[in-house]
Every structure is written in structure tokens, then in C-alpha cells.
PDB file of C-alpha atoms and ligand atoms in Angstrom:
ATOM      1  CA  UNK A  75      19.323  -3.222 -10.765  1.00 77.00           C
ATOM      2  CA  UNK A  76      15.408  -4.331 -11.523  1.00 90.00           C
ATOM      3  CA  UNK A  77      13.500  -4.015  -8.986  1.00 97.00           C
ATOM      4  CA  UNK A  78      12.228  -7.454  -7.823  1.00 97.00           C
ATOM      5  CA  UNK A  79      10.699  -7.749  -3.918  1.00 98.00           C
ATOM      6  CA  UNK A  80       8.401  -5.399  -2.536  1.00 98.00           C
ATOM      7  CA  UNK A  81       7.183  -5.757   0.664  1.00 98.00           C
ATOM      8  CA  UNK A  82       3.392  -5.203   2.241  1.00 98.00           C
ATOM      9  CA  UNK A  83       3.342  -3.515   5.912  1.00 97.00           C
ATOM     10  CA  UNK A  84       0.601  -5.397   7.204  1.00 96.00           C
ATOM     11  CA  UNK A  85       0.262  -5.234  10.924  1.00 95.00           C
ATOM     12  CA  UNK A  86      -1.315  -2.301  12.212  1.00 93.00           C
ATOM     13  CA  UNK A  87      -3.939  -2.420  13.964  1.00 93.00           C
ATOM     14  CA  UNK A  88      -6.066   0.148  12.336  1.00 94.00           C
ATOM     15  CA  UNK A  89      -7.531   2.050  15.090  1.00 94.00           C
ATOM     16  CA  UNK A  90      -9.380   4.183  12.525  1.00 96.00           C
ATOM     17  CA  UNK A  91     -12.046   1.454  11.700  1.00 96.00           C
ATOM     18  CA  UNK A  92     -13.316  -0.516  14.418  1.00 96.00           C
ATOM     19  CA  UNK A  93     -14.215  -1.990  15.621  1.00 96.00           C
ATOM     20  CA  UNK A  94     -13.839  -4.216  12.291  1.00 95.00           C
ATOM     21  CA  UNK A  95     -10.774  -4.636  12.657  1.00 94.00           C
ATOM     22  CA  UNK A  96     -11.296  -6.199  16.016  1.00 93.00           C
ATOM     23  CA  UNK A  97     -10.390  -9.980  14.441  1.00 91.00           C
ATOM     24  CA  UNK A  98      -9.876  -8.577  10.711  1.00 93.00           C
ATOM     25  CA  UNK A  99      -7.309  -7.220   9.490  1.00 94.00           C
ATOM     26  CA  UNK A 100      -8.503  -3.802   7.205  1.00 95.00           C
ATOM     27  CA  UNK A 101      -5.650  -5.531   4.919  1.00 96.00           C
ATOM     28  CA  UNK A 102      -8.526  -7.821   4.465  1.00 96.00           C
ATOM     29  CA  UNK A 103     -11.736  -5.974   3.699  1.00 96.00           C
ATOM     30  CA  UNK A 104     -13.315  -6.311   0.933  1.00 97.00           C
ATOM     31  CA  UNK A 105     -13.980  -4.025  -1.910  1.00 97.00           C
ATOM     32  CA  UNK A 106     -16.896  -5.489  -4.114  1.00 97.00           C
ATOM     33  CA  UNK A 107     -15.460  -9.278  -4.484  1.00 95.00           C
ATOM     34  CA  UNK A 108     -11.580  -9.121  -2.807  1.00 97.00           C
ATOM     35  CA  UNK A 109      -9.953  -8.150  -0.676  1.00 97.00           C
ATOM     36  CA  UNK A 110      -7.856  -5.284  -0.476  1.00 98.00           C
ATOM     37  CA  UNK A 111      -3.987  -6.780  -0.453  1.00 97.00           C
ATOM     38  CA  UNK A 112      -5.051  -8.529  -2.785  1.00 98.00           C
ATOM     39  CA  UNK A 113      -5.838  -6.123  -5.652  1.00 98.00           C
ATOM     40  CA  UNK A 114      -1.732  -4.644  -3.616  1.00 98.00           C
ATOM     41  CA  UNK A 115      -0.199  -7.130  -4.884  1.00 98.00           C
ATOM     42  CA  UNK A 116      -2.311  -8.094  -8.041  1.00 97.00           C
ATOM     43  CA  UNK A 117      -0.757  -4.480  -8.495  1.00 98.00           C
ATOM     44  CA  UNK A 118       3.427  -5.154  -7.390  1.00 98.00           C
ATOM     45  CA  UNK A 119       3.218  -8.123  -9.303  1.00 98.00           C
ATOM     46  CA  UNK A 120       1.785  -6.362 -12.763  1.00 97.00           C
ATOM     47  CA  UNK A 121       4.926  -3.874 -11.673  1.00 98.00           C
ATOM     48  CA  UNK A 122       6.859  -7.023 -12.059  1.00 97.00           C
ATOM     49  CA  UNK A 123       7.619  -7.411  -8.500  1.00 98.00           C
ATOM     50  CA  UNK A 124       8.190 -11.147  -8.197  1.00 97.00           C
ATOM     51  CA  UNK A 125       8.883 -11.835  -4.480  1.00 97.00           C
ATOM     52  CA  UNK A 126       7.118  -9.987  -1.671  1.00 98.00           C
ATOM     53  CA  UNK A 127       6.852 -10.002   1.685  1.00 98.00           C
ATOM     54  CA  UNK A 128       4.278  -9.478   3.989  1.00 97.00           C
ATOM     55  CA  UNK A 129       4.326  -7.981   7.632  1.00 97.00           C
ATOM     56  CA  UNK A 130       1.901  -9.278   9.657  1.00 95.00           C
ATOM     57  CA  UNK A 131       1.268 -10.055  14.595  1.00 91.00           C
ATOM     58  CA  UNK A 132      -1.366 -12.012  16.057  1.00 86.00           C
ATOM     59  CA  UNK A 133      -4.583 -12.022  14.182  1.00 79.00           C
ATOM     60  CA  UNK A 134      -3.567 -11.295  11.232  1.00 81.00           C
ATOM     61  CA  UNK A 135      -3.758 -15.669   9.770  1.00 88.00           C
ATOM     62  CA  UNK A 136      -6.138 -14.529   7.686  1.00 93.00           C
ATOM     63  CA  UNK A 137      -4.004 -13.117   4.897  1.00 96.00           C
ATOM     64  CA  UNK A 138      -1.784 -16.089   5.959  1.00 95.00           C
ATOM     65  CA  UNK A 139      -4.493 -18.221   4.454  1.00 95.00           C
ATOM     66  CA  UNK A 140      -5.960 -16.333   1.771  1.00 96.00           C
ATOM     67  CA  UNK A 141      -2.247 -16.709  -0.193  1.00 96.00           C
ATOM     68  CA  UNK A 142      -2.090 -20.302   0.975  1.00 94.00           C
ATOM     69  CA  UNK A 143      -3.770 -22.924  -1.608  1.00 94.00           C
ATOM     70  CA  UNK A 144      -7.075 -23.925  -0.647  1.00 93.00           C
ATOM     71  CA  UNK A 145      -7.831 -28.205  -1.383  1.00 94.00           C
ATOM     72  CA  UNK A 146     -11.234 -28.349   0.119  1.00 94.00           C
ATOM     73  CA  UNK A 147     -12.816 -25.130  -1.377  1.00 95.00           C
ATOM     74  CA  UNK A 148     -10.728 -26.351  -4.838  1.00 94.00           C
ATOM     75  CA  UNK A 149     -11.993 -29.201  -5.177  1.00 95.00           C
ATOM     76  CA  UNK A 150     -15.557 -28.989  -4.729  1.00 95.00           C
ATOM     77  CA  UNK A 151     -14.892 -25.588  -7.323  1.00 94.00           C
ATOM     78  CA  UNK A 152     -13.669 -28.742  -9.492  1.00 94.00           C
ATOM     79  CA  UNK A 153     -16.761 -30.718  -9.055  1.00 94.00           C
ATOM     80  CA  UNK A 154     -19.546 -28.728  -9.997  1.00 93.00           C
ATOM     81  CA  UNK A 155     -18.170 -28.408 -12.812  1.00 93.00           C
ATOM     82  CA  UNK A 156     -17.067 -24.346 -11.627  1.00 94.00           C
ATOM     83  CA  UNK A 157     -13.958 -23.653 -13.986  1.00 94.00           C
ATOM     84  CA  UNK A 158     -13.823 -20.351 -13.984  1.00 93.00           C
ATOM     85  CA  UNK A 159     -14.142 -19.945  -9.956  1.00 95.00           C
ATOM     86  CA  UNK A 160     -11.526 -23.104  -9.526  1.00 94.00           C
ATOM     87  CA  UNK A 161      -8.744 -21.341 -11.767  1.00 94.00           C
ATOM     88  CA  UNK A 162      -9.503 -18.095 -10.192  1.00 93.00           C
ATOM     89  CA  UNK A 163      -9.024 -18.987  -6.362  1.00 94.00           C
ATOM     90  CA  UNK A 164      -5.585 -20.779  -6.808  1.00 93.00           C
ATOM     91  CA  UNK A 165      -4.539 -18.340  -9.361  1.00 92.00           C
ATOM     92  CA  UNK A 166      -4.580 -16.130  -5.906  1.00 95.00           C
ATOM     93  CA  UNK A 167      -1.629 -18.921  -4.383  1.00 93.00           C
ATOM     94  CA  UNK A 168       0.417 -18.597  -7.761  1.00 92.00           C
ATOM     95  CA  UNK A 169       0.330 -14.843  -8.507  1.00 94.00           C
ATOM     96  CA  UNK A 170       3.963 -14.733  -6.383  1.00 96.00           C
ATOM     97  CA  UNK A 171       5.967 -16.004  -4.149  1.00 96.00           C
ATOM     98  CA  UNK A 172       4.761 -14.720  -1.250  1.00 97.00           C
ATOM     99  CA  UNK A 173       6.226 -14.928   3.006  1.00 97.00           C
ATOM    100  CA  UNK A 174       5.589 -13.177   5.452  1.00 97.00           C
ATOM    101  CA  UNK A 175       7.184 -12.264   8.868  1.00 96.00           C
ATOM    102  CA  UNK A 176       6.006 -11.329  12.976  1.00 95.00           C
ATOM    103  CA  UNK A 177       6.534  -7.646  13.981  1.00 96.00           C
ATOM    104  CA  UNK A 178       6.177  -8.407  17.500  1.00 94.00           C
ATOM    105  CA  UNK A 179       5.422  -5.102  18.794  1.00 93.00           C
ATOM    106  CA  UNK A 180       3.298  -2.604  17.274  1.00 93.00           C
ATOM    107  CA  UNK A 181       6.205   0.166  17.263  1.00 95.00           C
ATOM    108  CA  UNK A 182       5.560   2.091  13.862  1.00 96.00           C
ATOM    109  CA  UNK A 183       6.039   1.693   9.857  1.00 96.00           C
ATOM    110  CA  UNK A 184       9.433   1.879  10.200  1.00 97.00           C
ATOM    111  CA  UNK A 185      10.092   0.091  12.539  1.00 97.00           C
ATOM    112  CA  UNK A 186       8.109  -2.772  10.522  1.00 97.00           C
ATOM    113  CA  UNK A 187      10.090  -1.614   7.371  1.00 98.00           C
ATOM    114  CA  UNK A 188      13.168  -2.864   9.376  1.00 97.00           C
ATOM    115  CA  UNK A 189      11.663  -6.561  10.286  1.00 97.00           C
ATOM    116  CA  UNK A 190      11.752  -6.809   6.123  1.00 97.00           C
ATOM    117  CA  UNK A 191      16.146  -6.458   6.674  1.00 96.00           C
ATOM    118  CA  UNK A 192      16.776  -9.755   6.197  1.00 96.00           C
ATOM    119  CA  UNK A 193      14.249 -10.742   2.727  1.00 97.00           C
ATOM    120  CA  UNK A 194      15.338  -7.499   0.889  1.00 97.00           C
ATOM    121  CA  UNK A 195      19.402  -9.066   1.355  1.00 92.00           C
ATOM    122  CA  UNK A 196      21.219  -5.480   0.187  1.00 94.00           C
ATOM    123  CA  UNK A 197      19.123  -5.232  -2.733  1.00 96.00           C
ATOM    124  CA  UNK A 198      16.545  -1.544  -3.091  1.00 97.00           C
ATOM    125  CA  UNK A 199      12.662  -2.303  -2.950  1.00 98.00           C
ATOM    126  CA  UNK A 200       9.616  -1.245  -2.634  1.00 98.00           C
ATOM    127  CA  UNK A 201       7.175  -0.521  -0.207  1.00 98.00           C
ATOM    128  CA  UNK A 202       3.308  -1.295  -1.097  1.00 98.00           C
ATOM    129  CA  UNK A 203       1.523  -0.132   2.303  1.00 97.00           C
ATOM    130  CA  UNK A 204      -1.416  -2.684   3.779  1.00 96.00           C
ATOM    131  CA  UNK A 205      -3.781  -0.396   3.273  1.00 95.00           C
ATOM    132  CA  UNK A 206      -3.755   1.813   0.900  1.00 97.00           C
ATOM    133  CA  UNK A 207      -5.082   0.603  -2.670  1.00 98.00           C
ATOM    134  CA  UNK A 208      -4.047   1.724  -6.248  1.00 98.00           C
ATOM    135  CA  UNK A 209      -6.445   1.220  -8.687  1.00 97.00           C
ATOM    136  CA  UNK A 210      -5.278   2.485 -12.254  1.00 96.00           C
ATOM    137  CA  UNK A 211      -4.533   1.294 -15.627  1.00 95.00           C
ATOM    138  CA  UNK A 212      -0.150   1.869 -15.541  1.00 97.00           C
ATOM    139  CA  UNK A 213       0.819   0.234 -12.328  1.00 98.00           C
ATOM    140  CA  UNK A 214       1.681   3.723  -9.362  1.00 98.00           C
ATOM    141  CA  UNK A 215       4.431   0.368  -8.462  1.00 98.00           C
ATOM    142  CA  UNK A 216       5.150   0.660 -11.568  1.00 98.00           C
ATOM    143  CA  UNK A 217       5.703   4.290 -11.631  1.00 98.00           C
ATOM    144  CA  UNK A 218       8.512   4.426  -8.589  1.00 98.00           C
ATOM    145  CA  UNK A 219      10.245   1.135 -10.287  1.00 98.00           C
ATOM    146  CA  UNK A 220      10.023   3.152 -13.662  1.00 97.00           C
ATOM    147  CA  UNK A 221      11.718   5.940 -11.593  1.00 97.00           C
ATOM    148  CA  UNK A 222      14.624   4.648  -9.759  1.00 97.00           C
ATOM    149  CA  UNK A 223      15.423   2.694 -13.329  1.00 97.00           C
ATOM    150  CA  UNK A 224      15.906   6.278 -13.989  1.00 97.00           C
ATOM    151  CA  UNK A 225      17.373   8.611 -11.279  1.00 97.00           C
ATOM    152  CA  UNK A 226      19.278   5.465  -9.642  1.00 96.00           C
ATOM    153  CA  UNK A 227      17.490   7.299  -5.762  1.00 97.00           C
ATOM    154  CA  UNK A 228      15.021   6.359  -3.814  1.00 97.00           C
ATOM    155  CA  UNK A 229      11.085   6.816  -4.990  1.00 98.00           C
ATOM    156  CA  UNK A 230       8.360   7.921  -3.030  1.00 98.00           C
ATOM    157  CA  UNK A 231       4.432   8.114  -4.457  1.00 98.00           C
ATOM    158  CA  UNK A 232       3.675  10.985  -3.530  1.00 97.00           C
ATOM    159  CA  UNK A 233      -0.211  13.040  -4.335  1.00 97.00           C
ATOM    160  CA  UNK A 234      -1.623  16.800  -3.125  1.00 96.00           C
ATOM    161  CA  UNK A 235      -3.276  16.025   0.272  1.00 95.00           C
ATOM    162  CA  UNK A 236      -6.093  19.836   1.440  1.00 95.00           C
ATOM    163  CA  UNK A 237      -3.772  21.890   3.095  1.00 94.00           C
ATOM    164  CA  UNK A 238      -7.666  21.453   6.249  1.00 94.00           C
ATOM    165  CA  UNK A 239      -5.295  17.787   6.593  1.00 93.00           C
ATOM    166  CA  UNK A 240      -0.841  17.888   5.162  1.00 95.00           C
ATOM    167  CA  UNK A 241      -1.116  17.730   9.717  1.00 94.00           C
ATOM    168  CA  UNK A 242      -2.179  14.544   9.427  1.00 91.00           C
ATOM    169  CA  UNK A 243       0.565  13.736   6.978  1.00 92.00           C
ATOM    170  CA  UNK A 244       4.445  13.906   6.048  1.00 92.00           C
ATOM    171  CA  UNK A 245       5.469  17.052   4.209  1.00 95.00           C
ATOM    172  CA  UNK A 246       7.554  17.155   1.422  1.00 96.00           C
ATOM    173  CA  UNK A 247       9.893  20.416  -0.109  1.00 96.00           C
ATOM    174  CA  UNK A 248      10.180  19.241  -3.368  1.00 96.00           C
ATOM    175  CA  UNK A 249      10.833  21.192  -7.173  1.00 96.00           C
ATOM    176  CA  UNK A 250       9.914  20.373 -10.321  1.00 96.00           C
ATOM    177  CA  UNK A 251      12.538  18.454 -12.873  1.00 96.00           C
ATOM    178  CA  UNK A 252       9.461  17.506 -15.295  1.00 96.00           C
ATOM    179  CA  UNK A 253       5.852  16.627 -15.744  1.00 95.00           C
ATOM    180  CA  UNK A 254       4.667  14.827 -13.115  1.00 97.00           C
ATOM    181  CA  UNK A 255       8.196  14.232 -11.168  1.00 98.00           C
ATOM    182  CA  UNK A 256      10.136  16.655  -8.220  1.00 97.00           C
ATOM    183  CA  UNK A 257      13.611  16.092  -6.477  1.00 97.00           C
ATOM    184  CA  UNK A 258      12.533  15.965  -2.933  1.00 97.00           C
ATOM    185  CA  UNK A 259      14.971  17.168  -0.712  1.00 96.00           C
ATOM    186  CA  UNK A 260      13.426  17.288   2.838  1.00 96.00           C
ATOM    187  CA  UNK A 261       9.872  15.881   4.967  1.00 95.00           C
ATOM    188  CA  UNK A 262       8.331  16.228   7.214  1.00 92.00           C
ATOM    189  CA  UNK A 263       5.828  13.983   9.677  1.00 88.00           C
ATOM    190  CA  UNK A 264       2.863  15.068  10.273  1.00 90.00           C
ATOM    191  CA  UNK A 265       3.320  19.055  10.493  1.00 92.00           C
ATOM    192  CA  UNK A 266       1.637  21.223  13.524  1.00 91.00           C
ATOM    193  CA  UNK A 267       2.023  24.714  12.084  1.00 93.00           C
ATOM    194  CA  UNK A 268       1.630  26.208   8.869  1.00 92.00           C
ATOM    195  CA  UNK A 269       5.657  27.320   9.765  1.00 93.00           C
ATOM    196  CA  UNK A 270       6.572  23.709   9.729  1.00 93.00           C
ATOM    197  CA  UNK A 271       4.393  22.549   6.001  1.00 95.00           C
ATOM    198  CA  UNK A 272       6.971  22.097   2.635  1.00 95.00           C
ATOM    199  CA  UNK A 273       4.354  21.608   0.589  1.00 96.00           C
ATOM    200  CA  UNK A 274       0.978  19.809  -0.027  1.00 97.00           C
ATOM    201  CA  UNK A 275       2.765  16.443  -1.155  1.00 97.00           C
ATOM    202  CA  UNK A 276       2.634  13.731   1.122  1.00 97.00           C
ATOM    203  CA  UNK A 277       3.815  11.031   0.337  1.00 96.00           C
ATOM    204  CA  UNK A 278       0.830   8.389  -0.463  1.00 96.00           C
ATOM    205  CA  UNK A 279       1.262   4.857  -0.585  1.00 96.00           C
ATOM    206  CA  UNK A 280       4.019   3.618  -1.803  1.00 97.00           C
ATOM    207  CA  UNK A 281       8.208   3.678  -2.121  1.00 98.00           C
ATOM    208  CA  UNK A 282      10.920   2.382  -2.976  1.00 98.00           C
ATOM    209  CA  UNK A 283      13.840   2.524  -0.567  1.00 98.00           C
ATOM    210  CA  UNK A 284      17.867   2.059  -1.492  1.00 97.00           C
ATOM    211  CA  UNK A 285      18.812  -1.303   1.073  1.00 97.00           C
ATOM    212  CA  UNK A 286      20.912   1.562   3.170  1.00 96.00           C
ATOM    213  CA  UNK A 287      16.892   2.213   5.329  1.00 97.00           C
ATOM    214  CA  UNK A 288      18.175   0.161   7.260  1.00 97.00           C
ATOM    215  CA  UNK A 289      20.968   0.905   9.131  1.00 96.00           C
ATOM    216  CA  UNK A 290      19.257   4.588   8.637  1.00 97.00           C
ATOM    217  CA  UNK A 291      16.780   2.561  10.191  1.00 97.00           C
ATOM    218  CA  UNK A 292      18.180   0.777  13.377  1.00 96.00           C
ATOM    219  CA  UNK A 293      19.696   4.288  14.315  1.00 96.00           C
ATOM    220  CA  UNK A 294      15.837   6.003  14.431  1.00 95.00           C
ATOM    221  CA  UNK A 295      13.782   6.856  17.297  1.00 92.00           C
ATOM    222  CA  UNK A 296      10.412   6.891  18.655  1.00 91.00           C
ATOM    223  CA  UNK A 297       8.934  10.196  16.714  1.00 88.00           C
ATOM    224  CA  UNK A 298       5.151  11.370  16.422  1.00 81.00           C
ATOM    225  CA  UNK A 299       3.344   9.210  17.952  1.00 84.00           C
ATOM    226  CA  UNK A 300       6.390   7.353  19.558  1.00 90.00           C
ATOM    227  CA  UNK A 301       6.559   5.152  16.556  1.00 91.00           C
ATOM    228  CA  UNK A 302       9.500   5.148  14.710  1.00 94.00           C
ATOM    229  CA  UNK A 303       8.052   7.011  12.213  1.00 92.00           C
ATOM    230  CA  UNK A 304       9.635   6.192   8.156  1.00 95.00           C
ATOM    231  CA  UNK A 305       9.258   9.147   7.196  1.00 93.00           C
ATOM    232  CA  UNK A 306      12.381  10.059   9.308  1.00 93.00           C
ATOM    233  CA  UNK A 307      14.570   7.445   8.381  1.00 96.00           C
ATOM    234  CA  UNK A 308      13.532   8.590   4.449  1.00 96.00           C
ATOM    235  CA  UNK A 309      14.247  12.387   4.951  1.00 96.00           C
ATOM    236  CA  UNK A 310      18.000  11.068   6.118  1.00 96.00           C
ATOM    237  CA  UNK A 311      17.813   9.523   2.750  1.00 96.00           C
ATOM    238  CA  UNK A 312      16.216  13.154   1.360  1.00 96.00           C
ATOM    239  CA  UNK A 313      18.986  15.372   3.311  1.00 96.00           C
ATOM    240  CA  UNK A 314      22.020  13.382   1.877  1.00 95.00           C
ATOM    241  CA  UNK A 315      21.671  12.127  -2.044  1.00 93.00           C
ATOM    242  CA  UNK A 316      17.875  13.929  -2.090  1.00 95.00           C
ATOM    243  CA  UNK A 317      15.209  11.513  -3.404  1.00 97.00           C
ATOM    244  CA  UNK A 318      12.901  11.385  -6.683  1.00 98.00           C
ATOM    245  CA  UNK A 319       8.958  11.977  -6.097  1.00 98.00           C
ATOM    246  CA  UNK A 320       7.222  11.064  -8.185  1.00 98.00           C
ATOM    247  CA  UNK A 321       2.721  11.998  -8.675  1.00 98.00           C
ATOM    248  CA  UNK A 322       1.324   8.980  -9.451  1.00 98.00           C
ATOM    249  CA  UNK A 323      -1.515   8.033 -11.651  1.00 97.00           C
ATOM    250  CA  UNK A 324      -4.662   5.760 -10.531  1.00 97.00           C
ATOM    251  CA  UNK A 325      -7.166   6.690  -7.843  1.00 97.00           C
ATOM    252  CA  UNK A 326      -5.604   5.896  -3.736  1.00 97.00           C
ATOM    253  CA  UNK A 327      -8.244   4.666  -0.858  1.00 97.00           C
ATOM    254  CA  UNK A 328      -6.807   4.491   2.550  1.00 96.00           C
ATOM    255  CA  UNK A 329      -9.030   2.282   3.556  1.00 97.00           C
ATOM    256  CA  UNK A 330      -7.719   2.646   6.872  1.00 95.00           C
ATOM    257  CA  UNK A 331     -10.528   4.983   7.680  1.00 95.00           C
ATOM    258  CA  UNK A 332     -14.697   4.208   7.165  1.00 97.00           C
ATOM    259  CA  UNK A 333     -14.543   7.282   3.949  1.00 97.00           C
ATOM    260  CA  UNK A 334     -11.921   5.955   2.119  1.00 97.00           C
ATOM    261  CA  UNK A 335     -13.630   2.296   2.656  1.00 97.00           C
ATOM    262  CA  UNK A 336     -16.575   3.605   0.978  1.00 97.00           C
ATOM    263  CA  UNK A 337     -15.307   5.364  -1.804  1.00 98.00           C
ATOM    264  CA  UNK A 338     -13.611   2.612  -2.976  1.00 98.00           C
ATOM    265  CA  UNK A 339     -16.278  -0.144  -2.591  1.00 97.00           C
ATOM    266  CA  UNK A 340     -19.189   2.884  -4.258  1.00 97.00           C
ATOM    267  CA  UNK A 341     -16.172   3.308  -7.467  1.00 97.00           C
ATOM    268  CA  UNK A 342     -15.486   0.297  -7.489  1.00 97.00           C
ATOM    269  CA  UNK A 343     -18.834  -1.398  -7.417  1.00 98.00           C
ATOM    270  CA  UNK A 344     -20.125   0.797 -10.324  1.00 97.00           C
ATOM    271  CA  UNK A 345     -17.236  -0.354 -12.977  1.00 95.00           C
ATOM    272  CA  UNK A 346     -17.453  -4.228 -11.880  1.00 96.00           C
ATOM    273  CA  UNK A 347     -18.134  -6.396 -14.849  1.00 94.00           C
ATOM    274  CA  UNK A 348     -21.171  -8.162 -12.632  1.00 95.00           C
ATOM    275  CA  UNK A 349     -22.500  -5.433 -10.604  1.00 97.00           C
ATOM    276  CA  UNK A 350     -21.363  -2.761 -12.262  1.00 97.00           C
ATOM    277  CA  UNK A 351     -25.684  -1.563 -14.281  1.00 97.00           C
ATOM    278  CA  UNK A 352     -27.401  -2.282 -11.899  1.00 98.00           C
ATOM    279  CA  UNK A 353     -25.177  -1.137  -8.713  1.00 97.00           C
ATOM    280  CA  UNK A 354     -25.232   1.993 -11.404  1.00 97.00           C
ATOM    281  CA  UNK A 355     -28.899   1.777 -11.363  1.00 97.00           C
ATOM    282  CA  UNK A 356     -29.159   1.245  -7.499  1.00 97.00           C
ATOM    283  CA  UNK A 357     -27.135   4.540  -7.254  1.00 97.00           C
ATOM    284  CA  UNK A 358     -28.991   7.230  -9.216  1.00 97.00           C
ATOM    285  CA  UNK A 359     -32.757   5.749  -7.270  1.00 96.00           C
ATOM    286  CA  UNK A 360     -31.340   5.826  -4.295  1.00 96.00           C
ATOM    287  CA  UNK A 361     -29.435   9.296  -4.985  1.00 95.00           C
ATOM    288  CA  UNK A 362     -32.844  10.964  -6.215  1.00 95.00           C
ATOM    289  CA  UNK A 363     -34.088  10.844  -2.468  1.00 95.00           C
ATOM    290  CA  UNK A 364     -30.616  12.458  -1.183  1.00 90.00           C
TER     291      UNK A 364
HETATM  292  P1  UTP B 629      -1.483   3.727   9.738  1.00 82.62           P
HETATM  293  O1  UTP B 629      -0.789   4.798  10.855  1.00 82.62           O
HETATM  294  O2  UTP B 629      -2.013   3.723   8.432  1.00 82.62           O
HETATM  295  O3  UTP B 629      -2.322   1.657   9.990  1.00 82.62           O
HETATM  296  O4  UTP B 629       0.068   2.947   8.385  1.00 82.62           O
HETATM  297  P2  UTP B 629      -2.373   2.268  11.566  1.00 82.62           P
HETATM  298  O5  UTP B 629      -1.665   1.607  12.661  1.00 82.62           O
HETATM  299  O6  UTP B 629      -2.672   0.379  11.407  1.00 82.62           O
HETATM  300  O7  UTP B 629      -3.606   2.296  12.048  1.00 82.62           O
HETATM  301  P3  UTP B 629      -4.159   3.845  12.669  1.00 82.62           P
HETATM  302  O8  UTP B 629      -4.448   4.438  13.115  1.00 82.62           O
HETATM  303  O9  UTP B 629      -4.778   2.495  14.283  1.00 82.62           O
HETATM  304  O10 UTP B 629      -5.467   3.333  13.284  1.00 82.62           O
HETATM  305  C1  UTP B 629       0.653   1.902   7.801  1.00 82.62           C
HETATM  306  C2  UTP B 629      -0.105   0.690   6.859  1.00 82.62           C
HETATM  307  O11 UTP B 629       1.893   0.635   7.906  1.00 82.62           O
HETATM  308  C3  UTP B 629       1.646  -0.763   9.140  1.00 82.62           C
HETATM  309  C4  UTP B 629       0.021  -0.329   8.544  1.00 82.62           C
HETATM  310  O12 UTP B 629      -0.607  -2.109   8.586  1.00 82.62           O
HETATM  311  C5  UTP B 629      -0.436  -0.479   7.439  1.00 82.62           C
HETATM  312  O13 UTP B 629      -0.781  -0.710   6.576  1.00 82.62           O
HETATM  313  N1  UTP B 629       2.460  -0.275   9.781  1.00 82.62           N
HETATM  314  C6  UTP B 629       1.795   0.964  11.037  1.00 82.62           C
HETATM  315  C7  UTP B 629       2.408  -1.603  10.035  1.00 82.62           C
HETATM  316  O14 UTP B 629       2.634  -2.760   9.723  1.00 82.62           O
HETATM  317  N2  UTP B 629       2.905  -1.755  11.681  1.00 82.62           N
HETATM  318  C8  UTP B 629       2.763  -0.477  12.404  1.00 82.62           C
HETATM  319  O15 UTP B 629       3.588  -0.813  13.581  1.00 82.62           O
HETATM  320  C9  UTP B 629       2.138   0.462  12.100  1.00 82.62           C
END
């Protein structure tokens, strides 16, 4: 079955990047001149996704505005003859069919995904975490979709994390199938002891889930941090039918932590067609003073 639907959870509180997130969603942080969530929507569209549900909550209205038409701005741009920016601004509202639903209480990522049940309507679907921007030639979501088409199982987008950090992530039990593709048969969220660590492979930002996940989520009780963890539900899938893990290519930026935000800014600015050259010169100058 072709995967055409995606869910972007964007209802987290973003407490690690306060006070910026007091009134502004972290998903709207600009990376040079585009908000993070636009990179994510573009990745989904470039992977063949046509319908996207964004999970929001109170205070995330900016996200809805960004993907809406903006008649006053469009009029101002076209009357000034700024056609390329006019096309770009209108283009954002036409990227995909975008829908919104509110997660009424911030009860965790698993709870947020469960808000998508009616939208998904019994099909496999992609999940792109709203604060994980992945930049690369081959869209990460598309790499996972290809693995789903080959194996017919849920797929996890993974990378290795440093050993000292694994307790903040999920840890996967994996067996290599070939190259960057693995079978995953177990997982644990935020392992707190070295014995609990299954490997340094962790789910980072992307997955493809079968619709069975919703019945599992209904039965999932709060786990680490008192939240309904998506990992706990995926663990049931991994232990029963098995899942596939793909170590995707592309650089991932975590927009939910301060260093991640700065890395995204700097690396994107260096490659930016308008300011790249000047920014590189500026950075070299600064670097000499460090
Ligand atoms: P995070 O745990 O990274 O987001 O969730 P957070 O809760 O905003 O982080 P901190 O710890 O407070 O800084 C990963 C993704 O899941 C979404 C977030 O928006 C993020 O995209 N999420 C998380 C929800 O949509 N709902 C939730 O209840 C929790």
C-alpha cells in the first residue's frame, strides 16, 4: 500500500528551549529564513506524502497561519512586482493538504499520535517529529517509505547516539539485514542502567507505523516521565511482528535543544544561496578570535 499520509506531532511544551517557547512554538523557530516545520513538511512532500495532519495545542496558531494563504501580504508583494517572493509565499499554502487537530492535554508523544486515528483511517502512515529537522539529498522519510514497501513492516528512522547520552533516548535491539537496514525486535525508552541498554541505535525523528499502533496505544499506560510513550507502543510491534530500522542519510538537527538550534542555523546559513558566502567570511573572522 502506498504511503500518502503523514502525522507531525507539534504539541510539546518545548521546555528545554524556554523562554523562547513561552509564546512561540519551537516548530516555528526560523532556520535562517524558513521555520523548522516548513523543512519537515517539504521533506514529507518530497517523499510522496500528499496529506499531513499536524498535532497542535493551545498557542500553536502561528503554525496554522504559516500554511494558510496571506491575502494582504500577497497583495503587497504582487503590487510591488516582487514576483519570486509572491510565488514562494503562495507556494507554502499549496505544499500539501494540511490538517490540524489539537492534543487537549500534553500527555506524551504516544498520546499525541493517538489523536490521529480518524485521520489515518486504517492505513500505514509516516510520523515526522515536529522538532527534528533532517537535511539531506535523499529525504529521510522517503528512505523509510522505501523500506516499508520492501518489507511490509513498521519502519524506524535510526542513528547511533553517544554512549553518555543513550539514557535520554530510546535504545533498540537490532540485527543487521544489509548495509544500513536492520531488523528490530525490542526497544526500551530512556534506559537508566548500562544493563538496560540494548544498543546505541535510537529512533531519531521519523517512523512509518501500521494502523495497528492505535489499538496498542489505547492500552499503553504512562511510562518514562509519566507520559504515554510512543516507544512503549512500538515495543509491542517490535516484539510481535518485528520492525525494520533504517539508518538514514542526512543530518538531523534537534530543534528542541539550544545547541541543536544553533547547529541548524550555522550549517544552513553556510550553504544559503543569498548569505552563504558572506556568512562563511564572517564565521572565519570570528573563528580566529576564539
Ligand atoms: P519532545 O519530548 O522532544 O518535546 O517530543 P517536548 O515535550 O516539547 O520537549 P521538552 O522536554 O518539553 O523540551 C518529541 C515530539 O513530540 C511532540 C513534540 O512537539 C515533539 O515534536 N509532542 C510531545 C507532542 O506533540 N505532544 C506531547 O505530549 C509531547
